[in-house]
PDB file of C-alpha atoms in Angstrom:
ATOM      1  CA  UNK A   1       0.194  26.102  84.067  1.00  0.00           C
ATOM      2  CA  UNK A   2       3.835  25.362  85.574  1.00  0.00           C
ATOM      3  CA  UNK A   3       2.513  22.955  88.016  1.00  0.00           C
ATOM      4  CA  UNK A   4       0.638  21.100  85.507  1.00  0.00           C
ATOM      5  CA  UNK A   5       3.700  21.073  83.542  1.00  0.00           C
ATOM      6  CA  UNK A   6       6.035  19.793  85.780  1.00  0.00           C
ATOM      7  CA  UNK A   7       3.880  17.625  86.508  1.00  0.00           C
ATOM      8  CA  UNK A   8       3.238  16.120  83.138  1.00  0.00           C
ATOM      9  CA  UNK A   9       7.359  16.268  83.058  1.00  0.00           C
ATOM     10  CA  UNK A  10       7.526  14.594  86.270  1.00  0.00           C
ATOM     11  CA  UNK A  11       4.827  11.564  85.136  1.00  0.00           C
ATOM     12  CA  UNK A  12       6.510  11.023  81.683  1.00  0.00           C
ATOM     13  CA  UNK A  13       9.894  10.104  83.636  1.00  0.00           C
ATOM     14  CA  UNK A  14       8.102   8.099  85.830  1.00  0.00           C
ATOM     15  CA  UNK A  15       9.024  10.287  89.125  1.00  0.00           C
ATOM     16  CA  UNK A  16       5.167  11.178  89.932  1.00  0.00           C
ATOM     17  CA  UNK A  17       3.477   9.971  92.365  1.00  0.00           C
ATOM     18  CA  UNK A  18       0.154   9.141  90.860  1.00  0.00           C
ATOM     19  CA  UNK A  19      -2.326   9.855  93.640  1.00  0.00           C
ATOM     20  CA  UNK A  20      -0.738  13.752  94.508  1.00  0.00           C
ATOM     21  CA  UNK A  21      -2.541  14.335  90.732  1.00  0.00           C
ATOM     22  CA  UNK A  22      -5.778  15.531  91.924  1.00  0.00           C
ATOM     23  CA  UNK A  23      -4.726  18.162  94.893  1.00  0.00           C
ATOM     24  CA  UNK A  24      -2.290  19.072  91.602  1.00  0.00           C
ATOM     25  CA  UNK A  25      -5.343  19.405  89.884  1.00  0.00           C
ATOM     26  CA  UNK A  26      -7.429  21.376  92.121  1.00  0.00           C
ATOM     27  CA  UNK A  27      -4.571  23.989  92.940  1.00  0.00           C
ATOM     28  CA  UNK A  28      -4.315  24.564  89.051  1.00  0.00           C
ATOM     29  CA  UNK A  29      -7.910  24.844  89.185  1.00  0.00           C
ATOM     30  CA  UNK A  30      -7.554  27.716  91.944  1.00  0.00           C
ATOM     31  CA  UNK A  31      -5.076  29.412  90.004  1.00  0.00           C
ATOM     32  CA  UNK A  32      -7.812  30.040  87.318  1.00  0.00           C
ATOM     33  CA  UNK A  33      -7.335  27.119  84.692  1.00  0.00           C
ATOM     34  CA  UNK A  34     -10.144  25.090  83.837  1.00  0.00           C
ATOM     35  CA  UNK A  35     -11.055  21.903  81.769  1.00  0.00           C
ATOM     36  CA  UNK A  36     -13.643  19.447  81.998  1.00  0.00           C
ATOM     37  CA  UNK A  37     -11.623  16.463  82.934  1.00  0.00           C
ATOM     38  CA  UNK A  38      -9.261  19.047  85.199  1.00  0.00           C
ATOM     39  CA  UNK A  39     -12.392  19.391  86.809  1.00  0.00           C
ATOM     40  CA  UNK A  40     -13.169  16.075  87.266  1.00  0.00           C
ATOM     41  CA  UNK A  41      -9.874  15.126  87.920  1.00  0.00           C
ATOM     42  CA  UNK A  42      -9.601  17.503  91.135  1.00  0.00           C
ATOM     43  CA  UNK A  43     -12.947  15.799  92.510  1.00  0.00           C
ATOM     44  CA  UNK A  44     -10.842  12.589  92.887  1.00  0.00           C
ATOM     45  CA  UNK A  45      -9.464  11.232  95.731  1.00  0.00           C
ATOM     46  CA  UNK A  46      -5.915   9.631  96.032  1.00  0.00           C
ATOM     47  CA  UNK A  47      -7.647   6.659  96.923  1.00  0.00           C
ATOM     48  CA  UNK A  48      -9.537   6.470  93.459  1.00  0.00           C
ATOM     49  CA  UNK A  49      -7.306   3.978  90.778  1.00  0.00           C
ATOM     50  CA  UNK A  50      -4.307   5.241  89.758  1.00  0.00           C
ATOM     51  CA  UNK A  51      -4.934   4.270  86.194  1.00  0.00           C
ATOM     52  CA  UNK A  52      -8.409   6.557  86.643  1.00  0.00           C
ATOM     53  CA  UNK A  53      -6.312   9.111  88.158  1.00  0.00           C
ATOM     54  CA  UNK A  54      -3.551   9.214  85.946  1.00  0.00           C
ATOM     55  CA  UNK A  55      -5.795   9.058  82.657  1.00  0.00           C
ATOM     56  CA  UNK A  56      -7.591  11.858  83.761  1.00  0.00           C
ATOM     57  CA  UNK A  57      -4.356  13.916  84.412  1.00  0.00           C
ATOM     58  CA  UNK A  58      -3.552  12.804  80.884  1.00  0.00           C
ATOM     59  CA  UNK A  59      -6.946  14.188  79.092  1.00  0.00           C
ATOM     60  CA  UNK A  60      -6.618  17.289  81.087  1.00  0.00           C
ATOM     61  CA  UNK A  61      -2.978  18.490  80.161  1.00  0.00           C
ATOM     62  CA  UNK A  62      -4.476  17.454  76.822  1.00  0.00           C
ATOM     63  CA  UNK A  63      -7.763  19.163  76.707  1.00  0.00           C
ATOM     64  CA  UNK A  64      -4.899  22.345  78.252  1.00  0.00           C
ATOM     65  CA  UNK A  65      -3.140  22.047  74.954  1.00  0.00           C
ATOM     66  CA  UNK A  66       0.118  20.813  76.336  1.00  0.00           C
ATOM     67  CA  UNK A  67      -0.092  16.908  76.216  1.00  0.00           C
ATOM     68  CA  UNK A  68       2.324  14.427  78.091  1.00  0.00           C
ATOM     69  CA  UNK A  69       5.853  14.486  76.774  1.00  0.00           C
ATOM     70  CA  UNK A  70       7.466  11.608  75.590  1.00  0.00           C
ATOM     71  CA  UNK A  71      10.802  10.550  77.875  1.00  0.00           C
ATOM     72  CA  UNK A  72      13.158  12.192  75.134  1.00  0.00           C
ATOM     73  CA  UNK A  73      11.202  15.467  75.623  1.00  0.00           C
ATOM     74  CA  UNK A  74      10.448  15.663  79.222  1.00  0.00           C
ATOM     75  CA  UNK A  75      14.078  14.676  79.966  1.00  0.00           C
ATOM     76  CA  UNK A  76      15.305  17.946  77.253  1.00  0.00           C
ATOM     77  CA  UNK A  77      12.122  20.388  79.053  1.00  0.00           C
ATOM     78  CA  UNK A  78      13.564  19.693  82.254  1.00  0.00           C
ATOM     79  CA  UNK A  79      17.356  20.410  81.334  1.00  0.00           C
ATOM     80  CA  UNK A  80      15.934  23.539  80.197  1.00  0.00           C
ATOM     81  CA  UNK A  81      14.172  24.409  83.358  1.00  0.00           C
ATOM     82  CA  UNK A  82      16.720  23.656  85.020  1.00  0.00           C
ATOM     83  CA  UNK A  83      18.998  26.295  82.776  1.00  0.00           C
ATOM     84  CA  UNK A  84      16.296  28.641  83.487  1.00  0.00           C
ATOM     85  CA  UNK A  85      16.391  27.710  87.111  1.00  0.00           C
ATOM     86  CA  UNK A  86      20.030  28.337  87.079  1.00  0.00           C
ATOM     87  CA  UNK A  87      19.896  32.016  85.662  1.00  0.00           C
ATOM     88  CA  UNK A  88      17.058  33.237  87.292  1.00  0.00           C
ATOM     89  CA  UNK A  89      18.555  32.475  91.103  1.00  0.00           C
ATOM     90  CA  UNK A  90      15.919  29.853  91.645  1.00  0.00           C
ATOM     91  CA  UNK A  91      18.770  26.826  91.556  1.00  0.00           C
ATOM     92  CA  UNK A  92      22.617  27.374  92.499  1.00  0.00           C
ATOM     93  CA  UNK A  93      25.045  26.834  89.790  1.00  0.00           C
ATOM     94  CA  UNK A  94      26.209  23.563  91.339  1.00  0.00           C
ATOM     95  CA  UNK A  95      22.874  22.256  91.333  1.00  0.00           C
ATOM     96  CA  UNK A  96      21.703  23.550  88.087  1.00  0.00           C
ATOM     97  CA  UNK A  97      24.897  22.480  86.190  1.00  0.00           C
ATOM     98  CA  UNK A  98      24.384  18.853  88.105  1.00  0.00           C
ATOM     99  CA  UNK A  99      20.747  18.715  86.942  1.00  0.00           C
ATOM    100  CA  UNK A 100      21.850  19.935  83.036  1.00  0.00           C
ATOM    101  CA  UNK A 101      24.653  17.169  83.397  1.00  0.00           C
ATOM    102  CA  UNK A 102      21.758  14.166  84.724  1.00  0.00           C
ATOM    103  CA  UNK A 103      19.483  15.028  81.850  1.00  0.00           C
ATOM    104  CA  UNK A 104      21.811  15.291  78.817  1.00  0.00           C
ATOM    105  CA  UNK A 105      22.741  11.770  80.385  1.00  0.00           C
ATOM    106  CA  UNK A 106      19.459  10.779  79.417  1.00  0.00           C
ATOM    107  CA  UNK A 107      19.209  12.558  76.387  1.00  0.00           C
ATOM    108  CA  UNK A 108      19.051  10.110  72.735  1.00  0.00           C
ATOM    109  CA  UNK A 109      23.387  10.596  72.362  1.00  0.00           C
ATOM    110  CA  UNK A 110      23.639  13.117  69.477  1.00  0.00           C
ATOM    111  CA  UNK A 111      27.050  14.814  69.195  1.00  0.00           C
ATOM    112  CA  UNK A 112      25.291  18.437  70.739  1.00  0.00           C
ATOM    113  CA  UNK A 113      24.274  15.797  73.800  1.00  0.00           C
ATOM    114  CA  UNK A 114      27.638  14.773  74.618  1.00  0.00           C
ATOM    115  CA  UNK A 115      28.848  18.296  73.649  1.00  0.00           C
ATOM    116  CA  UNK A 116      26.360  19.315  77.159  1.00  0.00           C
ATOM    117  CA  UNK A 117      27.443  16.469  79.129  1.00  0.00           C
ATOM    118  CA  UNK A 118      31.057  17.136  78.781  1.00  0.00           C
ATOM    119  CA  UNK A 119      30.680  21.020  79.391  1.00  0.00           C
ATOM    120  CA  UNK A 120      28.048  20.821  82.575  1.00  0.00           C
ATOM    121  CA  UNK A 121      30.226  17.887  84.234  1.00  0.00           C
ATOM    122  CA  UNK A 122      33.734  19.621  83.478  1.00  0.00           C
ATOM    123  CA  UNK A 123      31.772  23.056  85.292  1.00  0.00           C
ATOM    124  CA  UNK A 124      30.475  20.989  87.770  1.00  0.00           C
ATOM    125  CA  UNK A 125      33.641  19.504  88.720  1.00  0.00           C
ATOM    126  CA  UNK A 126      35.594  22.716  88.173  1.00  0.00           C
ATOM    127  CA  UNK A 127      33.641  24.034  90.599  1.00  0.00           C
ATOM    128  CA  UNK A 128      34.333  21.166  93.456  1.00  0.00           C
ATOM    129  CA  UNK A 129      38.105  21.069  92.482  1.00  0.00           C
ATOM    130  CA  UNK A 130      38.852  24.849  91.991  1.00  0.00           C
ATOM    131  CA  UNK A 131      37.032  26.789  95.343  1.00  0.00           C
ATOM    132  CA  UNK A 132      39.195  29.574  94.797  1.00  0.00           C
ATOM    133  CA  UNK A 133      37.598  30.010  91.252  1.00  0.00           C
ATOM    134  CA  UNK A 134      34.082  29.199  91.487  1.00  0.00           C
ATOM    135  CA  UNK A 135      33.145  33.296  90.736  1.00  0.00           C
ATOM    136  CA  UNK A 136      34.893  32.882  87.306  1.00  0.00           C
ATOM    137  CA  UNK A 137      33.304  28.932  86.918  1.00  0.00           C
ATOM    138  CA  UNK A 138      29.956  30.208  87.775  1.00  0.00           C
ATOM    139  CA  UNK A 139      29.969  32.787  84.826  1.00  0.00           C
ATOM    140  CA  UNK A 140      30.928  29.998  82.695  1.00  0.00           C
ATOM    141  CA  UNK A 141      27.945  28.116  83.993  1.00  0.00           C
ATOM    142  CA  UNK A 142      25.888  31.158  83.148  1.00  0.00           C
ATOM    143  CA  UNK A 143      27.190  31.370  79.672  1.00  0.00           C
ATOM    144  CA  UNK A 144      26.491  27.841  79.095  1.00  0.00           C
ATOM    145  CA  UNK A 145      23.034  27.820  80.373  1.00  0.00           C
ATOM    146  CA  UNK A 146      22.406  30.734  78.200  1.00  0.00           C
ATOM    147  CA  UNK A 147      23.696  28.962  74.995  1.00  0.00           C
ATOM    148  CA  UNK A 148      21.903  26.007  75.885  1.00  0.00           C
ATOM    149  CA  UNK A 149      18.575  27.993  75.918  1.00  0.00           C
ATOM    150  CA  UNK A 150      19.308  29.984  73.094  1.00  0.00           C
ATOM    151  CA  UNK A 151      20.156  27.002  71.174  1.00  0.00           C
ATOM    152  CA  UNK A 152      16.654  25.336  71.870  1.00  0.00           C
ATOM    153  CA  UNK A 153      14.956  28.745  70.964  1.00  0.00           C
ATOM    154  CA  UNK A 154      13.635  29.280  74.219  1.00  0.00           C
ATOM    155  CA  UNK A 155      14.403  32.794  75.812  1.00  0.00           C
ATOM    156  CA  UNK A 156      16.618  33.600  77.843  1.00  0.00           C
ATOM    157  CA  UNK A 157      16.081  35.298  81.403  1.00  0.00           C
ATOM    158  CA  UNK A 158      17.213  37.728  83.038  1.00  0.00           C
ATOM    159  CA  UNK A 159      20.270  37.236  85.244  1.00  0.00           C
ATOM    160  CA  UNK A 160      19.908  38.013  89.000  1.00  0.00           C
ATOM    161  CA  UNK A 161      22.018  40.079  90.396  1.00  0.00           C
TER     162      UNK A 161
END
């Protein structure tokens, strides 16, 4: 389901290339998901339309029970995986803090979204600037990733050591 995901992420901020949809589709597919449009979606070629291609995508995440996000959403999911990223090892700190920082960018400006930009670009810098500190920066970055989950309800994972 994380490709898929992703994936929908990826198309609702424009950043997906429309014809890698049905390989996407037929690896989800091998990992045991099924749909009827999934199905037919993975017997397309990347030569079919896009706008075949990419409403098919569409009615499968649908028919999945996780629909397209909006922009607003896809930009706040991927902040958040991106958090996630950050505390379980799979992104530095630098790179998840940079990532955090680009999203809440996008993000509708509420005072909690400028709150995030202003924390994940003063870590981020703080980090460049201050080599000798970066152990001490990076537990900051933890901490904020953590509230930043926490604060959207979503779980948070287990640090790796």
């Amino acid at each position: 389901m994380d490709r898929l995901r992703r994936a929908a992420v990826k198309l609702a901020l424009g950043e997906q290339p429309t014809e890698d949809l049905p390989m996407i589709a037929a690896l989800a597919l091998a990992d045991g998901l099924d749909s009827p449009a999934l199905v037919e979606l993975a017997g397309l070629s990347r030569r079919d339309p896009p706008a075949d291609i990419r409403d098919l995508f569409v009615q499968a995440v649908a028919e999945l029970g996780f629909p397209v996000p909006g922009v607003e959403e896809a930009w706040r999911e991927r902040m958040l995986e991106a958090a996630k990223g950050m505390l379980s090892g799979s992104l530095t700190h630098y790179e998840a803090s940079s990532e955090i920082y680009w999203c809440a960018c996008h993000l509708e400006r509420t005072d909690t979204a400028t709150e995030l930009v202003n924390l994940f670009i003063g870590l981020w810098s703080n980090w460049e600037d201050w080599p000798d500190q970066r152990a001490s920066i990076e537990r900051d970055m933890r901490l904020a990733a953590a509230d930043l989950l926490r604060s959207h309800g979503e779980q948070v994972p287990e640090p790796v050591a």
